Amino acid sequence: AQSVTQLDSQVPVFEEAPVELRCNYSSSVSVYLFWYVQYPNQGLQLLLKYLSGSTLVKGINGFEAEFNKSQTSFHLRKPSVHISDTAEYFCALRNTGFQKLVFGTGTRLLVSP
Amino acid sequence: DAGVIQSPRHEVTEMGQEVTLRCKPISGHDYLFWYRQTMMRGLELLIYFNNNVPIDDSGMPEDRFSAKMPNASFSTLKIQPSEPRDSAVYFCASSPGSSYNSPLHFGNGTRLTVT
C-alpha cells in the first residue's frame, strides 16, 4: 500500500522568509509525485509534479520541490513567500499503473507581515 | 474552458434527507473522481469513473452513498439517507486521459452540512 505523510499540519512564517513544507511517501513501486495548493473556499490546483528525470522540479508561483528517492521525500520550497501564499498545501502520489491519487493530510501555510 | 463545475456550492439538510451533488467535468476529460474532505480524515477518494464507467468504488463509505455518470458531461453523488457524519466538502475532479501523469482538475467543491 502507498501513503503520503505531511508531518507539519501548520507552518507559520513571516513574509519574504523562506519556507519548506515536508512530504514523505511510502510505496513499493515507482511513483509520480505532486504538490497541490488549496486557497480558501476553492478546489485544489496543481503546483508542480515529478514524473522522472531531474530531481529538482519547478512549479508555479516560484515554488520548487526536490525528489529524494533514498529518503523517500518530496519537500516543497520557496525562497521568499508572500502573503498571498497563505493556503493549504497537499502532497500526493500516484503509483505507475494506477489512476488513484493518494493525498497527504495537508499543511496549512500561514504567512504574516 | 470553464473548469469543473459543481453544484450546489453549499447544501444544508436535515438528517434522513436525500442529498444529490452534481458535477460537470471539463469537456474531453475521460476520468472523473469524487473526493471527500474532512478535518479528521483529509482528502479521501470515494469513487472514480473512466469513460462513464465506475472503475473503483472502494472508497464509498457505505450503501447510503451512490454515484452515477450517465454521460460524459455529468455525474452525481447521492447520499440517502444523510447523516450528520456525512458533513464535509465534496470535490469532483476530472483528468484528461490515460496518462498517469495527467493532473487532476478540481471543482470548487460542495460544502454539505447535515443537521
PDB file of C-alpha atoms in Angstrom:
ATOM      1  CA  ALA A   1       0.000   0.000   0.000  1.00  0.00           C
ATOM      2  CA  GLN A   2       1.115   3.524  -0.628  1.00  0.00           C
ATOM      3  CA  SER A   3       0.866   6.509   1.689  1.00  0.00           C
ATOM      4  CA  VAL A   4       1.865  10.141   1.992  1.00  0.00           C
ATOM      5  CA  THR A   5       2.901  11.796   5.240  1.00  0.00           C
ATOM      6  CA  GLN A   6       2.934  15.512   5.855  1.00  0.00           C
ATOM      7  CA  LEU A   7       4.225  15.880   9.374  1.00  0.00           C
ATOM      8  CA  ASP A   8       3.545  19.596   9.736  1.00  0.00           C
ATOM      9  CA  SER A   9      -0.128  20.454   9.998  1.00  0.00           C
ATOM     10  CA  GLN A  10       0.631  24.166  10.126  1.00  0.00           C
ATOM     11  CA  VAL A  11       3.674  26.278   9.244  1.00  0.00           C
ATOM     12  CA  PRO A  12       3.715  29.953  10.270  1.00  0.00           C
ATOM     13  CA  VAL A  13       6.228  32.169   8.506  1.00  0.00           C
ATOM     14  CA  PHE A  14       6.872  35.855   8.001  1.00  0.00           C
ATOM     15  CA  GLU A  15       6.535  37.494   4.608  1.00  0.00           C
ATOM     16  CA  GLU A  16       9.696  37.323   2.463  1.00  0.00           C
ATOM     17  CA  ALA A  17      11.140  34.496   4.558  1.00  0.00           C
ATOM     18  CA  PRO A  18      11.988  31.117   3.010  1.00  0.00           C
ATOM     19  CA  VAL A  19       9.763  28.124   3.670  1.00  0.00           C
ATOM     20  CA  GLU A  20       9.949  24.350   3.365  1.00  0.00           C
ATOM     21  CA  LEU A  21       6.912  22.089   3.560  1.00  0.00           C
ATOM     22  CA  ARG A  22       7.817  18.488   4.196  1.00  0.00           C
ATOM     23  CA  CYS A  23       6.429  15.436   2.454  1.00  0.00           C
ATOM     24  CA  ASN A  24       7.454  11.812   2.833  1.00  0.00           C
ATOM     25  CA  TYR A  25       5.946   8.911   0.982  1.00  0.00           C
ATOM     26  CA  SER A  26       5.815   5.158   1.106  1.00  0.00           C
ATOM     27  CA  SER A  27       5.385   2.918  -1.890  1.00  0.00           C
ATOM     28  CA  SER A  28       6.713  -0.410  -3.070  1.00  0.00           C
ATOM     29  CA  VAL A  29       6.669   0.653  -6.715  1.00  0.00           C
ATOM     30  CA  SER A  30       7.671   3.675  -8.728  1.00  0.00           C
ATOM     31  CA  VAL A  31       5.600   6.769  -8.140  1.00  0.00           C
ATOM     32  CA  TYR A  32       4.643  10.072  -9.612  1.00  0.00           C
ATOM     33  CA  LEU A  33       4.573  12.880  -7.043  1.00  0.00           C
ATOM     34  CA  PHE A  34       2.535  16.057  -6.967  1.00  0.00           C
ATOM     35  CA  TRP A  35       2.010  19.176  -4.893  1.00  0.00           C
ATOM     36  CA  TYR A  36      -1.391  20.853  -4.935  1.00  0.00           C
ATOM     37  CA  VAL A  37      -2.464  24.137  -3.344  1.00  0.00           C
ATOM     38  CA  GLN A  38      -5.911  24.917  -1.986  1.00  0.00           C
ATOM     39  CA  TYR A  39      -6.936  28.523  -1.403  1.00  0.00           C
ATOM     40  CA  PRO A  40      -9.904  29.189   0.913  1.00  0.00           C
ATOM     41  CA  ASN A  41     -13.234  28.032  -0.464  1.00  0.00           C
ATOM     42  CA  GLN A  42     -11.654  26.710  -3.635  1.00  0.00           C
ATOM     43  CA  GLY A  43     -10.673  23.392  -5.109  1.00  0.00           C
ATOM     44  CA  LEU A  44      -7.120  22.145  -5.391  1.00  0.00           C
ATOM     45  CA  GLN A  45      -4.761  23.454  -8.070  1.00  0.00           C
ATOM     46  CA  LEU A  46      -1.630  21.751  -9.308  1.00  0.00           C
ATOM     47  CA  LEU A  47       1.605  23.458  -8.204  1.00  0.00           C
ATOM     48  CA  LEU A  48       4.128  21.053  -9.658  1.00  0.00           C
ATOM     49  CA  LYS A  49       4.773  17.411 -10.399  1.00  0.00           C
ATOM     50  CA  TYR A  50       7.648  14.966 -10.528  1.00  0.00           C
ATOM     51  CA  LEU A  51       7.450  12.257 -13.143  1.00  0.00           C
ATOM     52  CA  SER A  52      11.054  11.352 -13.921  1.00  0.00           C
ATOM     53  CA  GLY A  53      14.360  12.941 -14.835  1.00  0.00           C
ATOM     54  CA  SER A  54      15.731  15.889 -12.910  1.00  0.00           C
ATOM     55  CA  THR A  55      15.028  15.589  -9.220  1.00  0.00           C
ATOM     56  CA  LEU A  56      14.506  19.338  -8.858  1.00  0.00           C
ATOM     57  CA  VAL A  57      11.117  20.364 -10.148  1.00  0.00           C
ATOM     58  CA  LYS A  58       9.969  23.933 -10.611  1.00  0.00           C
ATOM     59  CA  GLY A  59       6.336  24.903 -10.432  1.00  0.00           C
ATOM     60  CA  ILE A  60       4.097  27.915 -10.495  1.00  0.00           C
ATOM     61  CA  ASN A  61       4.310  30.920  -8.170  1.00  0.00           C
ATOM     62  CA  GLY A  62       8.029  30.430  -7.510  1.00  0.00           C
ATOM     63  CA  PHE A  63       7.685  27.070  -5.777  1.00  0.00           C
ATOM     64  CA  GLU A  64      10.026  24.163  -6.331  1.00  0.00           C
ATOM     65  CA  ALA A  65      10.369  20.665  -4.933  1.00  0.00           C
ATOM     66  CA  GLU A  66      13.138  18.110  -4.771  1.00  0.00           C
ATOM     67  CA  PHE A  67      12.589  14.405  -5.171  1.00  0.00           C
ATOM     68  CA  ASN A  68      14.859  12.318  -2.955  1.00  0.00           C
ATOM     69  CA  LYS A  69      14.418   8.625  -3.584  1.00  0.00           C
ATOM     70  CA  SER A  70      16.751   7.436  -0.840  1.00  0.00           C
ATOM     71  CA  GLN A  71      14.878   9.460   1.754  1.00  0.00           C
ATOM     72  CA  THR A  72      11.501   8.925   0.074  1.00  0.00           C
ATOM     73  CA  SER A  73      10.829  12.636   0.321  1.00  0.00           C
ATOM     74  CA  PHE A  74       9.435  15.350  -1.899  1.00  0.00           C
ATOM     75  CA  HIS A  75       9.756  18.595   0.068  1.00  0.00           C
ATOM     76  CA  LEU A  76       8.295  21.826  -1.254  1.00  0.00           C
ATOM     77  CA  ARG A  77      10.295  25.057  -1.004  1.00  0.00           C
ATOM     78  CA  LYS A  78      10.024  28.723  -1.774  1.00  0.00           C
ATOM     79  CA  PRO A  79      12.880  31.173  -1.157  1.00  0.00           C
ATOM     80  CA  SER A  80      10.648  34.136  -0.333  1.00  0.00           C
ATOM     81  CA  VAL A  81       6.955  33.858   0.495  1.00  0.00           C
ATOM     82  CA  HIS A  82       4.173  36.383   0.010  1.00  0.00           C
ATOM     83  CA  ILE A  83       1.020  36.990   1.975  1.00  0.00           C
ATOM     84  CA  SER A  84      -0.881  35.556  -0.987  1.00  0.00           C
ATOM     85  CA  ASP A  85       0.831  32.180  -0.491  1.00  0.00           C
ATOM     86  CA  THR A  86      -1.312  31.615   2.581  1.00  0.00           C
ATOM     87  CA  ALA A  87      -3.163  28.414   1.728  1.00  0.00           C
ATOM     88  CA  GLU A  88      -3.256  24.693   2.369  1.00  0.00           C
ATOM     89  CA  TYR A  89      -0.711  22.578   0.531  1.00  0.00           C
ATOM     90  CA  PHE A  90      -1.180  18.917  -0.267  1.00  0.00           C
ATOM     91  CA  CYS A  91       1.411  16.396  -1.314  1.00  0.00           C
ATOM     92  CA  ALA A  92       0.103  13.486  -3.365  1.00  0.00           C
ATOM     93  CA  LEU A  93       1.337  10.389  -5.123  1.00  0.00           C
ATOM     94  CA  ARG A  94       0.177   8.132  -7.865  1.00  0.00           C
ATOM     95  CA  ASN A  95       1.668   4.724  -8.484  1.00  0.00           C
ATOM     96  CA  THR A  96       2.643   3.886 -12.023  1.00  0.00           C
ATOM     97  CA  GLY A  97      -0.138   1.722 -13.368  1.00  0.00           C
ATOM     98  CA  PHE A  98      -2.915   3.264 -11.270  1.00  0.00           C
ATOM     99  CA  GLN A  99      -5.133   6.283 -11.648  1.00  0.00           C
ATOM    100  CA  LYS A 100      -5.792   6.802  -7.952  1.00  0.00           C
ATOM    101  CA  LEU A 101      -4.161   9.871  -6.432  1.00  0.00           C
ATOM    102  CA  VAL A 102      -3.371   9.487  -2.741  1.00  0.00           C
ATOM    103  CA  PHE A 103      -3.149  12.701  -0.745  1.00  0.00           C
ATOM    104  CA  GLY A 104      -1.385  13.644   2.438  1.00  0.00           C
ATOM    105  CA  THR A 105      -3.294  15.367   5.215  1.00  0.00           C
ATOM    106  CA  GLY A 106      -2.150  18.803   4.137  1.00  0.00           C
ATOM    107  CA  THR A 107      -0.032  21.606   5.593  1.00  0.00           C
ATOM    108  CA  ARG A 108      -1.524  24.992   6.254  1.00  0.00           C
ATOM    109  CA  LEU A 109       0.961  27.749   5.384  1.00  0.00           C
ATOM    110  CA  LEU A 110       0.281  30.967   7.282  1.00  0.00           C
ATOM    111  CA  VAL A 111       2.217  33.990   6.020  1.00  0.00           C
ATOM    112  CA  SER A 112       2.121  37.084   8.205  1.00  0.00           C
ATOM    113  CA  PRO A 113       3.508  40.585   7.594  1.00  0.00           C
TER     114      PRO A 113
ATOM    115  CA  ASP B   1     -12.516  26.274 -20.558  1.00  0.00           C
ATOM    116  CA  ALA B   2     -14.961  26.739 -17.693  1.00  0.00           C
ATOM    117  CA  GLY B   3     -13.272  24.206 -15.468  1.00  0.00           C
ATOM    118  CA  VAL B   4     -15.012  21.546 -13.406  1.00  0.00           C
ATOM    119  CA  ILE B   5     -18.389  22.828 -12.281  1.00  0.00           C
ATOM    120  CA  GLN B   6     -20.024  21.594  -9.119  1.00  0.00           C
ATOM    121  CA  SER B   7     -23.447  22.394  -7.732  1.00  0.00           C
ATOM    122  CA  PRO B   8     -24.655  23.402  -5.298  1.00  0.00           C
ATOM    123  CA  ARG B   9     -21.775  25.220  -3.570  1.00  0.00           C
ATOM    124  CA  HIS B  10     -23.453  24.819  -0.211  1.00  0.00           C
ATOM    125  CA  GLU B  11     -26.078  22.364   0.951  1.00  0.00           C
ATOM    126  CA  VAL B  12     -27.704  22.284   4.364  1.00  0.00           C
ATOM    127  CA  THR B  13     -30.087  19.455   5.074  1.00  0.00           C
ATOM    128  CA  GLU B  14     -31.610  17.546   7.937  1.00  0.00           C
ATOM    129  CA  MET B  15     -30.628  14.065   8.926  1.00  0.00           C
ATOM    130  CA  GLY B  16     -32.524  11.461   6.956  1.00  0.00           C
ATOM    131  CA  GLN B  17     -32.979  13.566   3.857  1.00  0.00           C
ATOM    132  CA  GLU B  18     -31.657  12.649   0.433  1.00  0.00           C
ATOM    133  CA  VAL B  19     -28.810  14.762  -0.905  1.00  0.00           C
ATOM    134  CA  THR B  20     -27.657  14.940  -4.519  1.00  0.00           C
ATOM    135  CA  LEU B  21     -24.393  16.584  -5.516  1.00  0.00           C
ATOM    136  CA  ARG B  22     -23.710  17.373  -9.147  1.00  0.00           C
ATOM    137  CA  CYS B  23     -20.613  17.660 -11.286  1.00  0.00           C
ATOM    138  CA  LYS B  24     -19.837  18.688 -14.824  1.00  0.00           C
ATOM    139  CA  PRO B  25     -16.287  17.693 -15.816  1.00  0.00           C
ATOM    140  CA  ILE B  26     -14.104  19.507 -18.280  1.00  0.00           C
ATOM    141  CA  SER B  27     -15.083  18.627 -21.831  1.00  0.00           C
ATOM    142  CA  GLY B  28     -12.861  15.919 -23.264  1.00  0.00           C
ATOM    143  CA  HIS B  29     -11.709  14.584 -19.902  1.00  0.00           C
ATOM    144  CA  ASP B  30     -12.457  10.891 -19.654  1.00  0.00           C
ATOM    145  CA  TYR B  31     -11.680  10.366 -15.964  1.00  0.00           C
ATOM    146  CA  LEU B  32     -13.876  11.701 -13.187  1.00  0.00           C
ATOM    147  CA  PHE B  33     -13.187  11.464  -9.467  1.00  0.00           C
ATOM    148  CA  TRP B  34     -15.243  12.173  -6.348  1.00  0.00           C
ATOM    149  CA  TYR B  35     -13.327  13.137  -3.194  1.00  0.00           C
ATOM    150  CA  ARG B  36     -14.495  13.983   0.303  1.00  0.00           C
ATOM    151  CA  GLN B  37     -12.559  16.373   2.550  1.00  0.00           C
ATOM    152  CA  THR B  38     -12.924  16.496   6.321  1.00  0.00           C
ATOM    153  CA  MET B  39     -10.721  17.820   9.078  1.00  0.00           C
ATOM    154  CA  MET B  40     -10.365  14.390  10.621  1.00  0.00           C
ATOM    155  CA  ARG B  41      -9.657  12.304   7.532  1.00  0.00           C
ATOM    156  CA  GLY B  42      -8.321  14.792   4.999  1.00  0.00           C
ATOM    157  CA  LEU B  43      -8.992  14.073   1.316  1.00  0.00           C
ATOM    158  CA  GLU B  44     -10.478  10.673   0.623  1.00  0.00           C
ATOM    159  CA  LEU B  45     -11.152   9.227  -2.810  1.00  0.00           C
ATOM    160  CA  LEU B  46     -14.709   7.913  -2.889  1.00  0.00           C
ATOM    161  CA  ILE B  47     -15.058   6.659  -6.456  1.00  0.00           C
ATOM    162  CA  TYR B  48     -13.724   7.258  -9.930  1.00  0.00           C
ATOM    163  CA  PHE B  49     -15.023   6.712 -13.442  1.00  0.00           C
ATOM    164  CA  ASN B  50     -13.354   6.136 -16.795  1.00  0.00           C
ATOM    165  CA  ASN B  51     -15.453   6.811 -19.887  1.00  0.00           C
ATOM    166  CA  ASN B  52     -18.563   6.942 -17.679  1.00  0.00           C
ATOM    167  CA  VAL B  53     -17.901   3.506 -16.169  1.00  0.00           C
ATOM    168  CA  PRO B  54     -17.175   3.193 -12.424  1.00  0.00           C
ATOM    169  CA  ILE B  55     -13.687   1.742 -12.017  1.00  0.00           C
ATOM    170  CA  ASP B  56     -13.074   1.786  -8.285  1.00  0.00           C
ATOM    171  CA  ASP B  57     -15.712   2.488  -5.648  1.00  0.00           C
ATOM    172  CA  SER B  58     -13.810   1.008  -2.736  1.00  0.00           C
ATOM    173  CA  GLY B  59     -13.747   4.385  -1.033  1.00  0.00           C
ATOM    174  CA  MET B  60     -17.508   4.757  -0.878  1.00  0.00           C
ATOM    175  CA  PRO B  61     -18.231   4.681   2.853  1.00  0.00           C
ATOM    176  CA  GLU B  62     -21.402   2.600   2.823  1.00  0.00           C
ATOM    177  CA  ASP B  63     -24.525   1.739   0.909  1.00  0.00           C
ATOM    178  CA  ARG B  64     -26.061   5.104   1.644  1.00  0.00           C
ATOM    179  CA  PHE B  65     -23.667   6.560  -0.926  1.00  0.00           C
ATOM    180  CA  SER B  66     -24.109   6.061  -4.653  1.00  0.00           C
ATOM    181  CA  ALA B  67     -22.594   7.702  -7.710  1.00  0.00           C
ATOM    182  CA  LYS B  68     -23.595   7.731 -11.341  1.00  0.00           C
ATOM    183  CA  MET B  69     -22.240   9.078 -14.580  1.00  0.00           C
ATOM    184  CA  PRO B  70     -24.977   8.824 -17.189  1.00  0.00           C
ATOM    185  CA  ASN B  71     -22.930  10.624 -19.826  1.00  0.00           C
ATOM    186  CA  ALA B  72     -19.546  12.210 -20.374  1.00  0.00           C
ATOM    187  CA  SER B  73     -20.646  15.627 -19.168  1.00  0.00           C
ATOM    188  CA  PHE B  74     -22.477  14.866 -15.942  1.00  0.00           C
ATOM    189  CA  SER B  75     -22.078  12.937 -12.717  1.00  0.00           C
ATOM    190  CA  THR B  76     -23.991  12.777  -9.447  1.00  0.00           C
ATOM    191  CA  LEU B  77     -23.139  11.683  -5.934  1.00  0.00           C
ATOM    192  CA  LYS B  78     -26.170  10.791  -3.863  1.00  0.00           C
ATOM    193  CA  ILE B  79     -26.484  10.217  -0.144  1.00  0.00           C
ATOM    194  CA  GLN B  80     -29.669   8.593   1.081  1.00  0.00           C
ATOM    195  CA  PRO B  81     -30.398   8.885   3.946  1.00  0.00           C
ATOM    196  CA  SER B  82     -27.933  11.555   5.030  1.00  0.00           C
ATOM    197  CA  GLU B  83     -26.360  11.601   8.492  1.00  0.00           C
ATOM    198  CA  PRO B  84     -24.517  14.333  10.440  1.00  0.00           C
ATOM    199  CA  ARG B  85     -21.213  12.471   9.977  1.00  0.00           C
ATOM    200  CA  ASP B  86     -21.562  12.989   6.224  1.00  0.00           C
ATOM    201  CA  SER B  87     -20.921  16.700   6.734  1.00  0.00           C
ATOM    202  CA  ALA B  88     -17.845  17.526   4.646  1.00  0.00           C
ATOM    203  CA  VAL B  89     -16.690  19.252   1.489  1.00  0.00           C
ATOM    204  CA  TYR B  90     -17.187  17.045  -1.549  1.00  0.00           C
ATOM    205  CA  PHE B  91     -14.950  17.634  -4.543  1.00  0.00           C
ATOM    206  CA  CYS B  92     -15.298  16.467  -8.086  1.00  0.00           C
ATOM    207  CA  ALA B  93     -12.208  16.333 -10.292  1.00  0.00           C
ATOM    208  CA  SER B  94     -11.553  15.335 -13.869  1.00  0.00           C
ATOM    209  CA  SER B  95      -8.455  14.255 -15.732  1.00  0.00           C
ATOM    210  CA  PRO B  96      -7.731  14.372 -19.438  1.00  0.00           C
ATOM    211  CA  GLY B  97      -6.510  10.911 -20.249  1.00  0.00           C
ATOM    212  CA  SER B  98      -4.967   7.603 -19.501  1.00  0.00           C
ATOM    213  CA  SER B  99      -1.523   9.059 -18.929  1.00  0.00           C
ATOM    214  CA  TYR B 100      -0.734   8.551 -15.281  1.00  0.00           C
ATOM    215  CA  ASN B 101       0.963  11.910 -15.033  1.00  0.00           C
ATOM    216  CA  SER B 102      -2.171  13.767 -16.067  1.00  0.00           C
ATOM    217  CA  PRO B 103      -3.054  16.226 -13.328  1.00  0.00           C
ATOM    218  CA  LEU B 104      -6.473  16.367 -11.749  1.00  0.00           C
ATOM    219  CA  HIS B 105      -8.587  19.464 -12.277  1.00  0.00           C
ATOM    220  CA  PHE B 106     -10.779  20.129  -9.260  1.00  0.00           C
ATOM    221  CA  GLY B 107     -14.079  21.891  -8.921  1.00  0.00           C
ATOM    222  CA  ASN B 108     -14.660  24.349  -6.079  1.00  0.00           C
ATOM    223  CA  GLY B 109     -16.483  21.759  -4.046  1.00  0.00           C
ATOM    224  CA  THR B 110     -19.853  21.388  -2.356  1.00  0.00           C
ATOM    225  CA  ARG B 111     -19.934  22.071   1.369  1.00  0.00           C
ATOM    226  CA  LEU B 112     -22.506  19.719   2.871  1.00  0.00           C
ATOM    227  CA  THR B 113     -23.898  20.257   6.340  1.00  0.00           C
ATOM    228  CA  VAL B 114     -26.252  17.657   7.767  1.00  0.00           C
ATOM    229  CA  THR B 115     -28.009  18.724  10.967  1.00  0.00           C
TER     230      THR B 115
END
